[in-house]
Short mmCIF file of C-alpha atoms in Angstrom, two decimals:
data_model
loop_
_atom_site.label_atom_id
_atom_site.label_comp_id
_atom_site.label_asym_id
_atom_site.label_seq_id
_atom_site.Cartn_x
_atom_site.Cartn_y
_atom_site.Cartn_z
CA UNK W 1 0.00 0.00 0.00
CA UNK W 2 1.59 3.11 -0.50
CA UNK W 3 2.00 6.12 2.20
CA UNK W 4 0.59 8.89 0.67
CA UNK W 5 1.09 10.89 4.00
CA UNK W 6 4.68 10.35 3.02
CA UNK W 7 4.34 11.32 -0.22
CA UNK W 8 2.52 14.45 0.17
CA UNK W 9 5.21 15.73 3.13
CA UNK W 10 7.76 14.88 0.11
CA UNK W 11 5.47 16.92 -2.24
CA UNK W 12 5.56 19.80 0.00
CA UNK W 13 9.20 19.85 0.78
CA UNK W 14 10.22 20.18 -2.75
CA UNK W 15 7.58 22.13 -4.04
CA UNK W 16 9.45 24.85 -5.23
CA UNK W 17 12.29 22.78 -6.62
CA UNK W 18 11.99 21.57 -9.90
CA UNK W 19 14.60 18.60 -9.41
CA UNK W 20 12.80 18.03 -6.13
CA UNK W 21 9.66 17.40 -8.10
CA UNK W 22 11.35 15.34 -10.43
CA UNK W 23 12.74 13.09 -7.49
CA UNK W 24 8.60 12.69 -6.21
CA UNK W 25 7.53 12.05 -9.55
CA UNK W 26 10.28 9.19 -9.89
CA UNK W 27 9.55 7.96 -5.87
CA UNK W 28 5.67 7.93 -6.71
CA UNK W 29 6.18 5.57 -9.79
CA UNK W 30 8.13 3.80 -7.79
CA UNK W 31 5.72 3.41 -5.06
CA UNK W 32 2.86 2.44 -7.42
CA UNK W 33 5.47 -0.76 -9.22
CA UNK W 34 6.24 -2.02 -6.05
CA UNK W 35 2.17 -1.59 -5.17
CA UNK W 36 1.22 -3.42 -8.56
CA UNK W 37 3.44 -5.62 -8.52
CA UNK W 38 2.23 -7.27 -4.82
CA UNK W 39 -0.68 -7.84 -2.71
CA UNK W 40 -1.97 -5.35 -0.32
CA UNK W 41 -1.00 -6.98 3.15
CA UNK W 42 -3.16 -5.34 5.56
CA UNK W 43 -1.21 -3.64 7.75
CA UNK W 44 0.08 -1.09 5.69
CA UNK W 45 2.76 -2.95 3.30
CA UNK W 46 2.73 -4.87 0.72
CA UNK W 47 3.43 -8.44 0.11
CA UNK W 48 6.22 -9.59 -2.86
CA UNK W 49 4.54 -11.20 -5.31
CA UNK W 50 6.73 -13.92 -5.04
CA UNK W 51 5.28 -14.36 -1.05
CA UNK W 52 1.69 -14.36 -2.63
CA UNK W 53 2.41 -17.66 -5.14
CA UNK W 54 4.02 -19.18 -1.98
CA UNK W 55 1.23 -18.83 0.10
CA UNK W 56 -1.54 -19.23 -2.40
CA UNK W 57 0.47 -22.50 -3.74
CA UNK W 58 -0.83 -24.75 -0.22
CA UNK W 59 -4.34 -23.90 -0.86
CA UNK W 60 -4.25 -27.22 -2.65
CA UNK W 61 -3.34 -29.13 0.19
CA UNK W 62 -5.91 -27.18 2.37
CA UNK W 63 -8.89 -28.26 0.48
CA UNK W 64 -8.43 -31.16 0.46
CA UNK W 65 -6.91 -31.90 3.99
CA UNK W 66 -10.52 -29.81 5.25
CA UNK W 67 -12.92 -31.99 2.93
CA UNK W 68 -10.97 -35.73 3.49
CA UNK W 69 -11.44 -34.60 7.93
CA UNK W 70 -14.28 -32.94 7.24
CA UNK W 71 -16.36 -35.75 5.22
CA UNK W 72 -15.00 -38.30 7.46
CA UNK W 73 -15.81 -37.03 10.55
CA UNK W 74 -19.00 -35.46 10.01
CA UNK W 75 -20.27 -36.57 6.66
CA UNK W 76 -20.42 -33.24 4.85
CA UNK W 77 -17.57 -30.70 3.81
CA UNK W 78 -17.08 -27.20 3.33
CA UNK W 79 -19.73 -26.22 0.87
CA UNK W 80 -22.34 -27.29 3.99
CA UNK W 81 -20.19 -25.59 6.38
CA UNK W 82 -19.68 -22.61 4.85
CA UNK W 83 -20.25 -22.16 1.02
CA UNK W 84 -18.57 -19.66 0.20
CA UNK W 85 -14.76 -20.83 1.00
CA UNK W 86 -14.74 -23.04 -1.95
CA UNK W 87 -15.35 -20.15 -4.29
CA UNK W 88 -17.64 -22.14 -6.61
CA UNK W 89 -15.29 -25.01 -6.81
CA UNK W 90 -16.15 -28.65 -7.81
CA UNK W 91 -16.88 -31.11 -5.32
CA UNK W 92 -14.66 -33.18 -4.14
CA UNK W 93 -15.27 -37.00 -6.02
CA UNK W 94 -15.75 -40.15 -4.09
CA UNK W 95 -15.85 -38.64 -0.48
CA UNK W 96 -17.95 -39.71 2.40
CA UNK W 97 -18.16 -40.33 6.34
CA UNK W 98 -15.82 -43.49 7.68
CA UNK W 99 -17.12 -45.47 10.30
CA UNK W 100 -14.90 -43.81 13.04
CA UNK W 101 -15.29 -44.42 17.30
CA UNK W 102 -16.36 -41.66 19.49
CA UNK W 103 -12.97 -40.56 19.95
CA UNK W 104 -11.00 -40.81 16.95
CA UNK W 105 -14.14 -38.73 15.17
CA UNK W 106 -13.87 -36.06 17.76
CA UNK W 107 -10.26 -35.57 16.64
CA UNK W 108 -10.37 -35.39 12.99
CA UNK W 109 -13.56 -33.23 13.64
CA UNK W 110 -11.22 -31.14 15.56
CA UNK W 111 -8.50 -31.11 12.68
CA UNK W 112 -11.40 -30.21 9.90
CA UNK W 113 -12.46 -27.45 11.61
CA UNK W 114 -8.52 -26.10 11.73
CA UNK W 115 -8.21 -26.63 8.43
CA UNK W 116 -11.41 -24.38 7.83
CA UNK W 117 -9.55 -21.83 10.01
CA UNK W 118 -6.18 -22.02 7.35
CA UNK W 119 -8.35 -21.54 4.24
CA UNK W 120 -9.76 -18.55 5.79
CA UNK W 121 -6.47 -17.26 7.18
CA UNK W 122 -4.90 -17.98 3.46
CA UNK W 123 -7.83 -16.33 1.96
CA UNK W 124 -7.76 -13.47 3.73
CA UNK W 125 -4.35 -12.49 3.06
CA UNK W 126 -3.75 -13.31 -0.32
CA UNK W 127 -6.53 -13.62 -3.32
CA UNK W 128 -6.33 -17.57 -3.57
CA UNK W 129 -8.29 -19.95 -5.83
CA UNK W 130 -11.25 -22.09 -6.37
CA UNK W 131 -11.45 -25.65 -5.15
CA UNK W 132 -9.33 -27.61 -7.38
CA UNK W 133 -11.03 -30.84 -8.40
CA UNK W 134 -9.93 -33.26 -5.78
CA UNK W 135 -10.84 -36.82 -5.87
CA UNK W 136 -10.96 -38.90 -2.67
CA UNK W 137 -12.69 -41.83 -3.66
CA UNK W 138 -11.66 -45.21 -1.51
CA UNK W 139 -9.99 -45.69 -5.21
CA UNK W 140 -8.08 -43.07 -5.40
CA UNK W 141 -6.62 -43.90 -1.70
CA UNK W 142 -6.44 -47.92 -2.87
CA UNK W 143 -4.55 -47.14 -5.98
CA UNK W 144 -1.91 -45.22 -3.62
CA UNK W 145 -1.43 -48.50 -0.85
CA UNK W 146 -1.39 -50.38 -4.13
CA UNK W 147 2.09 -48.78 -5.26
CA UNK W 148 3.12 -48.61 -1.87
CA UNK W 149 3.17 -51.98 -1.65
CA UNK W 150 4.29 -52.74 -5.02
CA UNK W 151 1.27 -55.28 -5.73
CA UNK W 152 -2.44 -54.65 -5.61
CA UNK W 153 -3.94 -55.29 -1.94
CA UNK W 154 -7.20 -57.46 -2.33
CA UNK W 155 -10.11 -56.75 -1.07
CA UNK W 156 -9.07 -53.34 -2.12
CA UNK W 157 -8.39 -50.64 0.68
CA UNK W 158 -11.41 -48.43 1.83
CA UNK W 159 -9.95 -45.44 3.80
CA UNK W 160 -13.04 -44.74 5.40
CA UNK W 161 -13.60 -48.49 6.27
CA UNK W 162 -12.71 -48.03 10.03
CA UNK W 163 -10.34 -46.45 12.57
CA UNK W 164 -7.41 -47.46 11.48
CA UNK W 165 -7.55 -47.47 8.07
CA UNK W 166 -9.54 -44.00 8.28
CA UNK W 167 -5.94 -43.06 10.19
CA UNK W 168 -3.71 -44.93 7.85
CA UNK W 169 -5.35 -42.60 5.14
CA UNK W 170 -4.71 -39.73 7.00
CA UNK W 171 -0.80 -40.46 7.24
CA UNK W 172 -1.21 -40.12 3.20
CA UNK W 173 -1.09 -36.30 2.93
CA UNK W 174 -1.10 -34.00 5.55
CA UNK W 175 2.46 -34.46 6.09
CA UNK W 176 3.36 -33.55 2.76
CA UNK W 177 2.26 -30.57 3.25
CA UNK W 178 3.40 -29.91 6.36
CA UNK W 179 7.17 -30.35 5.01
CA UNK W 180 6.22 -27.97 2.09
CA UNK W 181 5.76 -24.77 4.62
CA UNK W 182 9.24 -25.73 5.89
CA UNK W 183 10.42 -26.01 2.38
CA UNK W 184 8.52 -21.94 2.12
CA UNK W 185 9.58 -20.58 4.98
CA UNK W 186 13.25 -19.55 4.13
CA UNK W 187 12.05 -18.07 0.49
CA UNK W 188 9.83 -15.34 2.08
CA UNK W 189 10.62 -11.91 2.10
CA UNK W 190 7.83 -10.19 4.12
CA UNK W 191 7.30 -10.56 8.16
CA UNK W 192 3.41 -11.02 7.25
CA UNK W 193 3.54 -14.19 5.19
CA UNK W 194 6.53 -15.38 7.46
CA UNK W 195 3.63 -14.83 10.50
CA UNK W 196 1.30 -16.81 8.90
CA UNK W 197 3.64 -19.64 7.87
CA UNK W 198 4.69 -20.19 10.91
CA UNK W 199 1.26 -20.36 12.44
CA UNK W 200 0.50 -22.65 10.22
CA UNK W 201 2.86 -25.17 10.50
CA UNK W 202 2.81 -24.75 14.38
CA UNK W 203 -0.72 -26.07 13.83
CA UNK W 204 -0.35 -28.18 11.15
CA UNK W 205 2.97 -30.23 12.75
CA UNK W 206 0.50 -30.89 15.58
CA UNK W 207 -1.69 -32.62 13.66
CA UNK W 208 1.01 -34.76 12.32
CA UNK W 209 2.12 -35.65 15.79
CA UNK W 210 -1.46 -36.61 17.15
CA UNK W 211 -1.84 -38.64 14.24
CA UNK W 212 1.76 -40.45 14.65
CA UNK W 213 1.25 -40.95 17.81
CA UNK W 214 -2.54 -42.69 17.42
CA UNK W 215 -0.48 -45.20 14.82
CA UNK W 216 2.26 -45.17 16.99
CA UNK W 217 0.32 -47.32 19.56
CA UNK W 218 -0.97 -49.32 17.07
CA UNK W 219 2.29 -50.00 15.77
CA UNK W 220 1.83 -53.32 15.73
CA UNK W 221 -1.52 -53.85 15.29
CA UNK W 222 -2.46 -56.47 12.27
CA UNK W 223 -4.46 -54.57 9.60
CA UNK W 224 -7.08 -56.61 8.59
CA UNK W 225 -7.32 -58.72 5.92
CA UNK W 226 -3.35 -57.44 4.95
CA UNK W 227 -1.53 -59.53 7.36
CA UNK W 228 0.38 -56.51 7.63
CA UNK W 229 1.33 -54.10 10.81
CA UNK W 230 0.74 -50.45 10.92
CA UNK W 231 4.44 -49.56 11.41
CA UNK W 232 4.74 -51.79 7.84
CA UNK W 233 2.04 -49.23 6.40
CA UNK W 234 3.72 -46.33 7.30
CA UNK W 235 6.73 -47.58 6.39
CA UNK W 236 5.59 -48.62 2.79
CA UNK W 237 3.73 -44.83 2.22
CA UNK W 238 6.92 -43.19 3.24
CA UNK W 239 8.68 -44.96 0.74
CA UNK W 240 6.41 -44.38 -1.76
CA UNK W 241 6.41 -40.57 -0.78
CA UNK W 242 10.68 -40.63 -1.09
CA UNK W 243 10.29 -42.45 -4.23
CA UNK W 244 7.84 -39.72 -5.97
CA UNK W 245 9.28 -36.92 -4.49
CA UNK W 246 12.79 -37.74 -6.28
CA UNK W 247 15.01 -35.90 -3.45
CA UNK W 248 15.93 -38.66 -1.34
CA UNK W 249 15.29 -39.34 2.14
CA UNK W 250 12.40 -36.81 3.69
CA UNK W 251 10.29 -39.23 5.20
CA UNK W 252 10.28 -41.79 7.66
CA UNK W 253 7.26 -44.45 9.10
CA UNK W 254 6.88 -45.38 12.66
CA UNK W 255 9.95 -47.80 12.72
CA UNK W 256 13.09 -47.38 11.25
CA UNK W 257 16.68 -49.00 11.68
CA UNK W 258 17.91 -48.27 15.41
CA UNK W 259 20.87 -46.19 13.44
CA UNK W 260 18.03 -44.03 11.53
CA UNK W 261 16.19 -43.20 15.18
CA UNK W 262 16.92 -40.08 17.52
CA UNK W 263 20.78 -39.97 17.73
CA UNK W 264 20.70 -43.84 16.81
CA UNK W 265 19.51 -44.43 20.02
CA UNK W 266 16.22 -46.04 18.97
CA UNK W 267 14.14 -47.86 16.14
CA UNK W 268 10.96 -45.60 17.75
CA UNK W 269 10.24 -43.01 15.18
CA UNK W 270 7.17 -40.73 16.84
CA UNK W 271 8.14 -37.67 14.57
CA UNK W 272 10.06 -37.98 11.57
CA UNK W 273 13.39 -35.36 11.06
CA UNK W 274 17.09 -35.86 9.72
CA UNK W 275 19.93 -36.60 11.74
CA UNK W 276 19.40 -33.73 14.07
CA UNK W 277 15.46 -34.29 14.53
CA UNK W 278 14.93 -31.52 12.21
CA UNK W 279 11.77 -31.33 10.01
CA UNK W 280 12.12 -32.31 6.27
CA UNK W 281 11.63 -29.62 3.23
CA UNK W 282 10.14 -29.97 0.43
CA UNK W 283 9.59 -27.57 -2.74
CA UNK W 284 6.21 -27.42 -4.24
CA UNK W 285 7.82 -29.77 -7.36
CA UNK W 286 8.56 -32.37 -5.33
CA UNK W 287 4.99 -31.81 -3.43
CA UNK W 288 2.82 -31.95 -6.54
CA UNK W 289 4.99 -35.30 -7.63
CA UNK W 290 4.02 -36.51 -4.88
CA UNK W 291 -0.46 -35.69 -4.50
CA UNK W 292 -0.14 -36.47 -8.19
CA UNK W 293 1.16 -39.88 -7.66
CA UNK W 294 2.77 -39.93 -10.86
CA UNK W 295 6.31 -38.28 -9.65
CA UNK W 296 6.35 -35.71 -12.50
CA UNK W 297 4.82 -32.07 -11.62
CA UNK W 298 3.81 -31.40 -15.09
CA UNK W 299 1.18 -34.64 -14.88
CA UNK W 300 -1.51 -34.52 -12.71
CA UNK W 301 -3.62 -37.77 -11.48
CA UNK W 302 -3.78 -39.30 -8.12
CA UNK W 303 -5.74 -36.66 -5.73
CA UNK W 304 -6.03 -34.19 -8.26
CA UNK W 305 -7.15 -35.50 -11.64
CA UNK W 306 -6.90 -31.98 -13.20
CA UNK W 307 -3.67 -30.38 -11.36
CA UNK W 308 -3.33 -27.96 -8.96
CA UNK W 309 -4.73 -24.19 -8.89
CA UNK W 310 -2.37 -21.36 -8.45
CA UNK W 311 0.56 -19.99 -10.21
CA UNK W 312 2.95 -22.12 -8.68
CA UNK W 313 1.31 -25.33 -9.79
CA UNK W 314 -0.13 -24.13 -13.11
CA UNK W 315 3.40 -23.02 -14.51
CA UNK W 316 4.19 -26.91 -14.38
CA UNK W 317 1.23 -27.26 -16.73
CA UNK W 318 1.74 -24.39 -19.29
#
């Protein structure tokens, strides 16, 4: 926004110089680049334009984090909740209410409803984007154990089948793009969007640990009819997340080698972080590879059949 108090003190200082004038003339085009060029921020700046695409660019992840808790936990999404934060999106495809307990539907309530809060909090600070299509069919979520796992699981898995699987499904994405406001954080230039990030992924890495910590118990819990534990699930989806993502180790299940742990100390793995229990990055290329399931950012598929919104995600498209 641009301080026209300023500007008219510097108009009045100079008024009777002719070079003065000239120097306002230059400082008020100047102004009104820097003005066009970014997003107002509220509180009397203006945000790089470069900080808008950053922060616009996890809207995807937003939508479809507060429809998957949403849906499962209640049996409706935003547009019931409040239909306006979609901005005339498309549904969501395939979604509906799993067959949770008492408690574990009380918590992913509880997430939904935080989610809700970041779309606002986004929304509100830069323009943002429709509801990309997102599909969250119990395919969409079987076709992503399926390469996991390297072979297709039969009967099929239904995320919103029961508890665990319902959690098991949730391990899928959040995460990702939890590690993707870490990746953000350093490439912001303005103390607003470096606010919001933060709050953000305060929020956002607590949601990661509640839901590590339910499959953390479980750990070794038989998923039925696999034959398989939960630690092997996690396992298997963070491998799957390394291999799209194309930039090596950022990911880690519930168990891991006893050298991998905390300071090699132990095969427990509550939280996942690198050798100094620091959280992964990740760039918005190796995100999209990722939701996409087809570990190329220029094809879409997986969670989003027709890409991403924003002009982060649509540049891999063009």
């Amino acid at each position: 926004m641009v301080n026209f108090f300023q500007v008219a003190a510097a108009v009045t200082a100079t008024h009777a110089d002719s070079k003065g004038r000239s120097s306002v003339r230059r400082d008020l085009s100047s102004a009104g680049l820097a003005a066009a060029a970014g997003v107002d921020d509220g509180r009397g700046g203006v945000l790089p334009k470069s900080d808008v695409d950053l922060l616009e660019f996890p809207l995807n992840l937003e939508y479809l984090e507060a429809e998957f808790f949403l849906w499962g936990a209640l049996g409706h999404g935003i547009d019931r909740f409040d239909p306006g934060l979609s901005s005339g999106g498309p549904s969501p495809v395939g979604v509906t209410a799993a067959k949770l307990s008492p408690l574990v539907r009380d918590i992913i309530a509880q997430f939904g409803f935080q989610e809700v809060g970041h779309l606002r909090a986004i929304k509100e600070t830069v323009p943002g984007f429709a509801r990309p299509l997102l599909n969250l069919s119990k395919e969409a979520f079987g076709t992503v154990m399926d390469n996991a796992f390297g072979r297709p699981l039969r009967p099929p898995f239904d995320p919103y089948a029961s508890d665990i699987n319902f959690l098991i499904a949730s391990y899928v994405v959040p995460y990702v793009g939890l590690t993707g406001y870490v990746g953000a954080n350093p490439k912001l230039r303005s103390a607003t969007a470096k606010r919001l990030v933060a709050g953000l992924l305060g929020v956002e890495s607590g949601q990661d640990a509640v839901l590590r910590t339910l499959l953390y118990e479980r750990k070794k819990e038989v998923v039925a009819p696999y034959g398989m534990t939960v630690a092997e699930f996690t396992g298997h989806i963070s491998g799957l997340r390394n291999k799209l993502g194309k930039k090596g180790m950022k990911d880690e299940g519930l168990i891991v080698a006893r050298t991998e742990g905390p300071e090699g100390k132990t095969s427990g793995n509550i939280l996942a972080g690198d050798q100094h229990s620091l959280a992964y990055d990740r760039t918005p290329e190796e995100i999209l590879r990722i939701v996409y399931g087809t570990g190329k950012e220029n094809k879409p598929g997986g969670f989003y059949p027709k890409g991403g919104d924003g002009k982060i995600a649509k540049s891999f498209l063009d």
